[in-house]
Amino acid sequence: MEPVRKIIHIDMDAFYASVEQRDNPELRGKPVAVGGSRQRGVVAAASYEARKFGVRSAMPSVTAARKCPDLIFIKPHFDTYRKVSEQIQSIFHEYTDLVEPLSLDEAFLDVTFHKKGKPSATLIAREIKQRIKEEVNLTASAGVSCNKFLAKIASDYRKPDGLFVIPPEDAEAFVEKLEIDKFFGVGKVTAGRLHEMGIHFGRDLKKFDRAELIRSFGKAGSYYYDIARGIDNRPVNPNRERKSIGGERTFDRDLYDAKELQHELEIIAEIVWNRVKKKQAMGKTITLKVKYADFEQITRSHTFTGNVIGMEQLYRTGVDLLPYYEAAQKGVRLLGLTLSNLTLPGEGIPVQLTLEF
C-alpha cells in the first residue's frame, strides 16, 4: 500500500507588488499596482492595500485608477522578480527535489519523502514560510494536503501569510462545502455552465456521475468527477513545461497605421526570438495576439509543417496575420507574438514553454 502523499502549495503574497514595496520603503503601506499606467495598460499585480479598493490583476488600469484614486502605478521589474523567485526556489529544493513551479510566485512540493527528516508536512510548510520571511523579506501562504487540488485551495484559504491544512480524512467533507467558483481548474466560463446545471457547491457536483460530466465537459468532466470527491492523482512534476515562448507590448496610445504596427511587431519578434534561441527551442506554430482600443481581443495562428527557422519568419508571419482593416478602424492598444508547439534540445516530442514579457 502506497503512503498517503504529503503535498504543499506555496503561493507568494501579492508577489510583484510586495517585491516593489520591499525594495522601496516609500511604497510600504500604500496602494500599489504593478504594470500599466493611469491612462493605459493592464494591472499585473496589486498590493493588498490596493485590493481593499477592489483593484485586481488583469484589470484595466483606467478602471483600477477609478476604484482607487491614490493608486501608485509601478513599472514591472521582471529581472528582479526572477532573481527573487530563484532564491525562493532554492529554499524549496533544500527540502525536496519534487518541486513543480507554476509561475514565478507559486509552486507545488511533494514532501512525502523529503530531505530534512521533519515529522510532518505542516512543520515543513511552516519552516519554509519562516525562511522566506527571514531570507527574502517577503511573506508566503501555504496549503498542505494529500494532493495538488486540495493543497492549492488550502493555500488561498487564509491569505496573506497564511497556513491551512486539509487532512486526508477531512478532504471529501471539505470539498462538499466548497463553492464551485473556488475550485482550482474551474474558470469563470465553466463555473457559469455549472451554475446553469444547478451546481453551486461541491456537494452539487458530486450528484453527477462521471459519464454525465464527460458528456457535458469532455475530458475535463472526469477531472471534475474526481475532485468533487477530493481525489487528484496528478503527480508533482519537476519537469513541467509551460505553454509557449512569447511576448507582448501595450502601447501608450492606440495605433492605427500599418507601418507603425509592423515596426512594433518587429521589436516584439526580435525579443521573442532571442528567448527562443536562449532556450535552444524549435517551434511550428506562430500566434498573433491583438487587443483593440475597445478591449476586444483576438488571436490568429499559423502552423508550419516544419520548424520556424528564424526571427524574419516569425516577424513576417506576424505581419501576414495582422488584421489591417480592423486595426485602421478601431485602433490597437496591444500586440503580442507567441511561438508554440515547441521541441527542446534532445527531445523528439513537442512541448511548450511560457515566459513572461
Tab-separated table of C-alpha atoms in Angstrom:
chain	number	residue	atom	x	y	z
A	1	MET	CA	0.000	0.000	0.000
A	2	GLU	CA	1.400	3.366	-1.057
A	3	PRO	CA	1.779	6.027	1.662
A	4	VAL	CA	-0.595	8.986	1.725
A	5	ARG	CA	1.092	11.769	-0.210
A	6	LYS	CA	2.141	14.991	1.516
A	7	ILE	CA	1.752	17.939	-0.879
A	8	ILE	CA	2.475	21.594	-0.121
A	9	HIS	CA	1.431	24.514	-2.298
A	10	ILE	CA	3.377	27.718	-1.650
A	11	ASP	CA	1.932	30.952	-3.041
A	12	MET	CA	3.742	34.256	-2.540
A	13	ASP	CA	1.512	37.081	-1.311
A	14	ALA	CA	0.982	39.828	-3.950
A	15	PHE	CA	4.439	38.889	-5.210
A	16	TYR	CA	5.340	41.613	-7.732
A	17	ALA	CA	3.824	44.389	-5.614
A	18	SER	CA	5.419	43.036	-2.426
A	19	VAL	CA	8.864	42.977	-4.050
A	20	GLU	CA	8.409	46.617	-5.096
A	21	GLN	CA	7.332	47.586	-1.563
A	22	ARG	CA	10.228	45.661	-0.060
A	23	ASP	CA	12.758	47.442	-2.274
A	24	ASN	CA	11.200	50.912	-1.981
A	25	PRO	CA	10.236	51.849	1.598
A	26	GLU	CA	8.196	54.814	0.330
A	27	LEU	CA	5.687	52.374	-1.191
A	28	ARG	CA	5.053	50.432	2.011
A	29	GLY	CA	1.527	50.688	3.344
A	30	LYS	CA	0.339	52.365	0.136
A	31	PRO	CA	-1.889	51.066	-2.682
A	32	VAL	CA	0.447	49.879	-5.455
A	33	ALA	CA	-0.271	48.455	-8.912
A	34	VAL	CA	2.498	46.855	-10.937
A	35	GLY	CA	2.065	47.304	-14.676
A	36	GLY	CA	0.085	49.775	-16.713
A	37	SER	CA	-0.283	53.486	-16.066
A	38	ARG	CA	-3.104	55.780	-15.032
A	39	GLN	CA	-4.144	56.121	-18.684
A	40	ARG	CA	-3.143	52.813	-20.325
A	41	GLY	CA	-2.431	49.161	-19.861
A	42	VAL	CA	-3.462	46.388	-17.501
A	43	VAL	CA	-2.607	45.752	-13.843
A	44	ALA	CA	-0.208	42.812	-13.500
A	45	ALA	CA	-0.332	42.731	-9.695
A	46	ALA	CA	-1.884	44.753	-6.880
A	47	SER	CA	-0.743	45.219	-3.296
A	48	TYR	CA	-3.134	44.271	-0.514
A	49	GLU	CA	-3.642	47.967	0.210
A	50	ALA	CA	-4.908	48.354	-3.377
A	51	ARG	CA	-7.047	45.213	-3.184
A	52	LYS	CA	-9.094	46.787	-0.405
A	53	PHE	CA	-10.405	49.175	-3.073
A	54	GLY	CA	-11.268	46.320	-5.462
A	55	VAL	CA	-8.129	46.582	-7.606
A	56	ARG	CA	-7.175	43.188	-9.076
A	57	SER	CA	-4.647	41.747	-11.504
A	58	ALA	CA	-5.717	41.757	-15.184
A	59	MET	CA	-7.906	44.821	-14.501
A	60	PRO	CA	-7.636	47.701	-16.998
A	61	SER	CA	-5.531	50.461	-15.455
A	62	VAL	CA	-8.217	53.071	-16.086
A	63	THR	CA	-10.698	51.026	-14.039
A	64	ALA	CA	-8.130	50.480	-11.267
A	65	ALA	CA	-7.385	54.218	-11.059
A	66	ARG	CA	-11.094	54.962	-10.845
A	67	LYS	CA	-11.565	52.491	-7.994
A	68	CYS	CA	-8.514	53.792	-6.127
A	69	PRO	CA	-7.664	57.438	-6.952
A	70	ASP	CA	-4.439	57.296	-4.895
A	71	LEU	CA	-3.196	54.156	-6.644
A	72	ILE	CA	0.544	54.244	-7.418
A	73	PHE	CA	1.492	52.636	-10.743
A	74	ILE	CA	4.921	50.983	-10.907
A	75	LYS	CA	6.710	49.692	-13.990
A	76	PRO	CA	7.372	45.930	-13.590
A	77	HIS	CA	10.946	44.748	-12.993
A	78	PHE	CA	10.820	41.149	-14.203
A	79	ASP	CA	14.557	40.570	-13.882
A	80	THR	CA	14.273	41.333	-10.167
A	81	TYR	CA	11.211	39.107	-9.777
A	82	ARG	CA	13.043	36.216	-11.463
A	83	LYS	CA	16.051	36.586	-9.164
A	84	VAL	CA	13.838	36.644	-6.080
A	85	SER	CA	11.942	33.620	-7.410
A	86	GLU	CA	15.229	31.740	-7.830
A	87	GLN	CA	16.087	32.490	-4.178
A	88	ILE	CA	12.745	31.074	-3.074
A	89	GLN	CA	13.053	28.020	-5.332
A	90	SER	CA	16.459	27.248	-3.841
A	91	ILE	CA	14.828	27.084	-0.392
A	92	PHE	CA	12.233	24.622	-1.730
A	93	HIS	CA	14.933	22.350	-3.138
A	94	GLU	CA	16.571	22.030	0.264
A	95	TYR	CA	13.507	20.047	1.324
A	96	THR	CA	12.649	18.028	-1.792
A	97	ASP	CA	13.624	17.545	-5.432
A	98	LEU	CA	9.943	17.211	-6.353
A	99	VAL	CA	9.221	20.904	-6.919
A	100	GLU	CA	6.789	21.951	-9.659
A	101	PRO	CA	6.829	25.712	-10.311
A	102	LEU	CA	3.548	27.048	-11.692
A	103	SER	CA	4.894	30.580	-12.148
A	104	LEU	CA	7.478	32.877	-10.583
A	105	ASP	CA	5.426	33.128	-7.388
A	106	GLU	CA	3.948	29.684	-6.718
A	107	ALA	CA	4.925	26.016	-6.700
A	108	PHE	CA	3.880	22.549	-5.574
A	109	LEU	CA	6.217	20.496	-3.367
A	110	ASP	CA	5.876	16.766	-2.745
A	111	VAL	CA	7.400	16.129	0.685
A	112	THR	CA	6.138	12.563	1.127
A	113	PHE	CA	9.805	11.544	1.131
A	114	HIS	CA	11.940	14.584	1.881
A	115	LYS	CA	15.456	15.620	2.844
A	116	LYS	CA	15.028	17.224	6.257
A	117	GLY	CA	13.664	14.459	8.449
A	118	LYS	CA	10.737	16.556	9.648
A	119	PRO	CA	7.815	14.506	11.045
A	120	SER	CA	5.068	16.391	9.190
A	121	ALA	CA	4.363	18.383	6.040
A	122	THR	CA	2.776	21.099	8.182
A	123	LEU	CA	6.045	21.654	10.056
A	124	ILE	CA	7.938	21.784	6.752
A	125	ALA	CA	5.487	24.335	5.334
A	126	ARG	CA	5.768	26.472	8.475
A	127	GLU	CA	9.571	26.350	8.321
A	128	ILE	CA	9.643	27.258	4.612
A	129	LYS	CA	7.348	30.229	5.251
A	130	GLN	CA	9.597	31.411	8.084
A	131	ARG	CA	12.741	31.065	5.976
A	132	ILE	CA	11.196	33.028	3.099
A	133	LYS	CA	10.318	35.785	5.577
A	134	GLU	CA	13.798	35.845	7.111
A	135	GLU	CA	15.927	35.323	3.993
A	136	VAL	CA	13.877	37.088	1.304
A	137	ASN	CA	11.881	39.513	3.479
A	138	LEU	CA	8.572	38.539	1.877
A	139	THR	CA	5.524	36.606	3.063
A	140	ALA	CA	4.049	33.471	1.537
A	141	SER	CA	0.893	31.471	2.124
A	142	ALA	CA	0.973	27.679	2.271
A	143	GLY	CA	-1.597	24.952	1.776
A	144	VAL	CA	-0.973	21.389	2.929
A	145	SER	CA	-2.918	18.292	1.961
A	146	CYS	CA	-2.774	14.876	0.300
A	147	ASN	CA	-2.986	16.105	-3.331
A	148	LYS	CA	-2.409	19.121	-5.566
A	149	PHE	CA	-6.045	20.193	-5.878
A	150	LEU	CA	-6.568	20.391	-2.124
A	151	ALA	CA	-3.167	21.955	-1.381
A	152	LYS	CA	-3.823	24.700	-3.957
A	153	ILE	CA	-7.204	25.528	-2.434
A	154	ALA	CA	-5.756	25.453	1.082
A	155	SER	CA	-3.018	27.992	0.270
A	156	ASP	CA	-5.664	30.556	-0.676
A	157	TYR	CA	-7.768	29.949	2.419
A	158	ARG	CA	-6.004	32.277	4.885
A	159	LYS	CA	-4.094	34.736	2.740
A	160	PRO	CA	-1.953	36.701	3.301
A	161	ASP	CA	0.786	34.965	5.316
A	162	GLY	CA	-1.500	32.013	5.923
A	163	LEU	CA	-1.067	28.306	6.594
A	164	PHE	CA	-4.025	25.973	6.186
A	165	VAL	CA	-4.130	22.183	6.337
A	166	ILE	CA	-6.766	19.859	4.875
A	167	PRO	CA	-6.182	16.401	6.435
A	168	PRO	CA	-6.943	13.410	4.145
A	169	GLU	CA	-9.802	12.257	6.381
A	170	ASP	CA	-11.485	15.680	6.034
A	171	ALA	CA	-10.954	16.107	2.295
A	172	GLU	CA	-14.295	14.904	0.939
A	173	ALA	CA	-16.368	16.782	3.526
A	174	PHE	CA	-14.341	19.952	2.904
A	175	VAL	CA	-14.912	19.804	-0.872
A	176	GLU	CA	-18.657	19.186	-0.412
A	177	LYS	CA	-18.983	22.614	1.270
A	178	LEU	CA	-16.675	24.419	-1.175
A	179	GLU	CA	-18.151	26.882	-3.667
A	180	ILE	CA	-17.646	25.795	-7.285
A	181	ASP	CA	-16.159	29.210	-8.124
A	182	LYS	CA	-13.267	28.394	-5.762
A	183	PHE	CA	-12.423	25.048	-7.364
A	184	PHE	CA	-8.883	25.028	-8.769
A	185	GLY	CA	-9.157	24.313	-12.510
A	186	VAL	CA	-12.689	25.687	-12.901
A	187	GLY	CA	-12.662	29.026	-14.722
A	188	LYS	CA	-15.396	31.648	-14.935
A	189	VAL	CA	-16.936	30.256	-18.137
A	190	THR	CA	-17.060	26.688	-16.805
A	191	ALA	CA	-18.370	27.912	-13.449
A	192	GLY	CA	-21.171	29.677	-15.330
A	193	ARG	CA	-22.096	26.454	-17.135
A	194	LEU	CA	-22.024	24.524	-13.858
A	195	HIS	CA	-24.317	27.107	-12.252
A	196	GLU	CA	-26.759	26.646	-15.137
A	197	MET	CA	-26.779	22.925	-14.276
A	198	GLY	CA	-27.674	23.764	-10.663
A	199	ILE	CA	-24.142	23.122	-9.421
A	200	HIS	CA	-23.006	25.734	-6.888
A	201	PHE	CA	-21.080	23.673	-4.311
A	202	GLY	CA	-19.004	20.538	-4.297
A	203	ARG	CA	-21.930	18.566	-2.921
A	204	ASP	CA	-23.960	19.528	-6.019
A	205	LEU	CA	-21.193	18.416	-8.374
A	206	LYS	CA	-20.936	15.121	-6.512
A	207	LYS	CA	-24.506	14.202	-7.556
A	208	PHE	CA	-23.445	13.807	-11.199
A	209	ASP	CA	-21.832	10.604	-12.400
A	210	ARG	CA	-18.626	10.514	-14.422
A	211	ALA	CA	-20.340	9.762	-17.740
A	212	GLU	CA	-22.703	12.747	-17.382
A	213	LEU	CA	-19.838	15.134	-16.676
A	214	ILE	CA	-17.759	13.780	-19.573
A	215	ARG	CA	-20.713	14.292	-21.925
A	216	SER	CA	-21.006	17.905	-20.767
A	217	PHE	CA	-17.304	18.856	-20.422
A	218	GLY	CA	-15.251	16.286	-22.349
A	219	LYS	CA	-12.076	15.001	-20.687
A	220	ALA	CA	-12.312	17.723	-18.029
A	221	GLY	CA	-15.526	16.082	-16.826
A	222	SER	CA	-13.551	13.141	-15.467
A	223	TYR	CA	-11.346	15.568	-13.517
A	224	TYR	CA	-14.417	17.318	-12.102
A	225	TYR	CA	-15.868	13.965	-11.006
A	226	ASP	CA	-12.695	13.129	-9.077
A	227	ILE	CA	-12.127	16.476	-7.396
A	228	ALA	CA	-15.744	16.551	-6.207
A	229	ARG	CA	-14.651	13.589	-4.076
A	230	GLY	CA	-11.331	15.157	-3.040
A	231	ILE	CA	-9.389	12.895	-5.445
A	232	ASP	CA	-6.459	14.184	-7.527
A	233	ASN	CA	-3.805	11.650	-8.506
A	234	ARG	CA	-1.675	14.012	-10.586
A	235	PRO	CA	1.981	13.810	-9.531
A	236	VAL	CA	4.130	16.809	-8.671
A	237	ASN	CA	6.144	17.127	-11.872
A	238	PRO	CA	9.521	18.868	-11.531
A	239	ASN	CA	9.993	18.769	-15.315
A	240	ARG	CA	6.730	20.514	-16.099
A	241	GLU	CA	6.996	22.749	-19.130
A	242	ARG	CA	4.711	25.660	-19.840
A	243	LYS	CA	2.786	26.616	-22.912
A	244	SER	CA	4.724	28.983	-25.135
A	245	ILE	CA	7.570	31.406	-25.655
A	246	GLY	CA	6.108	34.795	-26.324
A	247	GLY	CA	5.908	38.470	-25.577
A	248	GLU	CA	3.563	41.415	-25.916
A	249	ARG	CA	3.560	45.203	-25.747
A	250	THR	CA	0.885	47.619	-24.558
A	251	PHE	CA	1.194	50.978	-26.298
A	252	ASP	CA	0.965	54.446	-24.770
A	253	ARG	CA	-1.507	55.405	-27.487
A	254	ASP	CA	-3.741	53.478	-29.855
A	255	LEU	CA	-2.059	52.552	-33.144
A	256	TYR	CA	-3.921	52.688	-36.472
A	257	ASP	CA	-1.150	52.912	-39.054
A	258	ALA	CA	0.072	49.697	-40.721
A	259	LYS	CA	3.735	50.772	-40.735
A	260	GLU	CA	3.664	51.594	-37.017
A	261	LEU	CA	2.110	48.226	-36.255
A	262	GLN	CA	4.729	46.430	-38.337
A	263	HIS	CA	7.525	48.343	-36.595
A	264	GLU	CA	6.225	47.346	-33.158
A	265	LEU	CA	5.781	43.762	-34.329
A	266	GLU	CA	9.416	43.652	-35.430
A	267	ILE	CA	10.546	44.727	-31.940
A	268	ILE	CA	8.383	42.026	-30.352
A	269	ALA	CA	9.601	39.372	-32.804
A	270	GLU	CA	13.242	40.157	-32.008
A	271	ILE	CA	12.678	39.877	-28.256
A	272	VAL	CA	10.732	36.622	-28.609
A	273	TRP	CA	13.292	35.099	-30.975
A	274	ASN	CA	16.120	35.914	-28.543
A	275	ARG	CA	14.218	33.956	-25.893
A	276	VAL	CA	13.692	31.077	-28.309
A	277	LYS	CA	17.438	30.964	-29.019
A	278	LYS	CA	18.295	31.146	-25.328
A	279	LYS	CA	16.170	28.041	-24.711
A	280	GLN	CA	17.504	26.387	-27.892
A	281	ALA	CA	13.882	25.640	-28.719
A	282	MET	CA	12.185	24.962	-32.044
A	283	GLY	CA	8.522	25.558	-32.793
A	284	LYS	CA	5.973	25.241	-35.580
A	285	THR	CA	3.044	27.457	-34.518
A	286	ILE	CA	3.050	31.267	-34.526
A	287	THR	CA	0.187	33.117	-32.855
A	288	LEU	CA	-0.544	36.827	-33.127
A	289	LYS	CA	-2.496	38.488	-30.321
A	290	VAL	CA	-4.267	41.809	-30.896
A	291	LYS	CA	-6.181	43.878	-28.366
A	292	TYR	CA	-8.154	46.773	-29.818
A	293	ALA	CA	-8.823	50.152	-28.203
A	294	ASP	CA	-12.256	48.922	-27.075
A	295	PHE	CA	-10.530	45.978	-25.260
A	296	GLU	CA	-11.821	43.377	-27.731
A	297	GLN	CA	-9.099	40.754	-28.108
A	298	ILE	CA	-8.415	38.350	-30.971
A	299	THR	CA	-5.753	35.761	-31.817
A	300	ARG	CA	-4.684	34.424	-35.194
A	301	SER	CA	-2.370	31.459	-35.673
A	302	HIS	CA	-0.457	29.680	-38.410
A	303	THR	CA	1.176	26.257	-38.057
A	304	PHE	CA	4.019	25.264	-40.375
A	305	THR	CA	4.852	21.686	-41.382
A	306	GLY	CA	8.453	22.305	-40.287
A	307	ASN	CA	10.023	24.402	-37.539
A	308	VAL	CA	10.211	28.194	-37.733
A	309	ILE	CA	13.821	28.886	-38.725
A	310	GLY	CA	14.443	32.490	-37.796
A	311	MET	CA	13.295	35.856	-36.490
A	312	GLU	CA	12.438	37.025	-40.011
A	313	GLN	CA	9.968	34.166	-40.479
A	314	LEU	CA	8.444	34.887	-37.085
A	315	TYR	CA	8.089	38.573	-37.935
A	316	ARG	CA	6.787	38.064	-41.485
A	317	THR	CA	4.168	35.598	-40.323
A	318	GLY	CA	3.021	38.097	-37.721
A	319	VAL	CA	2.797	40.761	-40.427
A	320	ASP	CA	0.690	38.433	-42.594
A	321	LEU	CA	-1.648	37.698	-39.676
A	322	LEU	CA	-2.244	41.369	-38.796
A	323	PRO	CA	-5.910	42.450	-39.287
A	324	TYR	CA	-5.103	45.715	-41.060
A	325	TYR	CA	-8.658	46.820	-41.842
A	326	GLU	CA	-9.932	46.319	-38.285
A	327	ALA	CA	-6.798	47.967	-36.859
A	328	ALA	CA	-7.308	51.055	-39.011
A	329	GLN	CA	-10.932	51.281	-37.953
A	330	LYS	CA	-10.655	50.521	-34.233
A	331	GLY	CA	-7.059	51.215	-33.162
A	332	VAL	CA	-4.706	48.726	-31.486
A	333	ARG	CA	-3.609	49.063	-27.848
A	334	LEU	CA	-1.630	45.777	-27.561
A	335	LEU	CA	0.251	43.372	-29.825
A	336	GLY	CA	1.747	40.003	-28.917
A	337	LEU	CA	3.584	37.158	-30.652
A	338	THR	CA	3.919	33.576	-29.427
A	339	LEU	CA	5.827	30.550	-30.686
A	340	SER	CA	4.377	27.218	-29.545
A	341	ASN	CA	4.288	23.532	-30.495
A	342	LEU	CA	7.881	23.502	-29.243
A	343	THR	CA	10.666	20.938	-29.178
A	344	LEU	CA	13.554	21.441	-26.746
A	345	PRO	CA	17.104	20.104	-27.233
A	346	GLY	CA	17.315	16.334	-27.065
A	347	GLU	CA	13.549	15.844	-27.225
A	348	GLY	CA	11.565	14.393	-30.064
A	349	ILE	CA	8.141	15.070	-28.589
A	350	PRO	CA	6.807	18.633	-28.891
A	351	VAL	CA	6.441	20.510	-25.615
A	352	GLN	CA	5.614	24.090	-24.774
A	353	LEU	CA	7.263	26.719	-22.628
A	354	THR	CA	5.885	30.080	-21.495
A	355	LEU	CA	7.934	33.116	-20.494
A	356	GLU	CA	6.659	36.492	-19.370
A	357	PHE	CA	7.478	39.521	-21.460
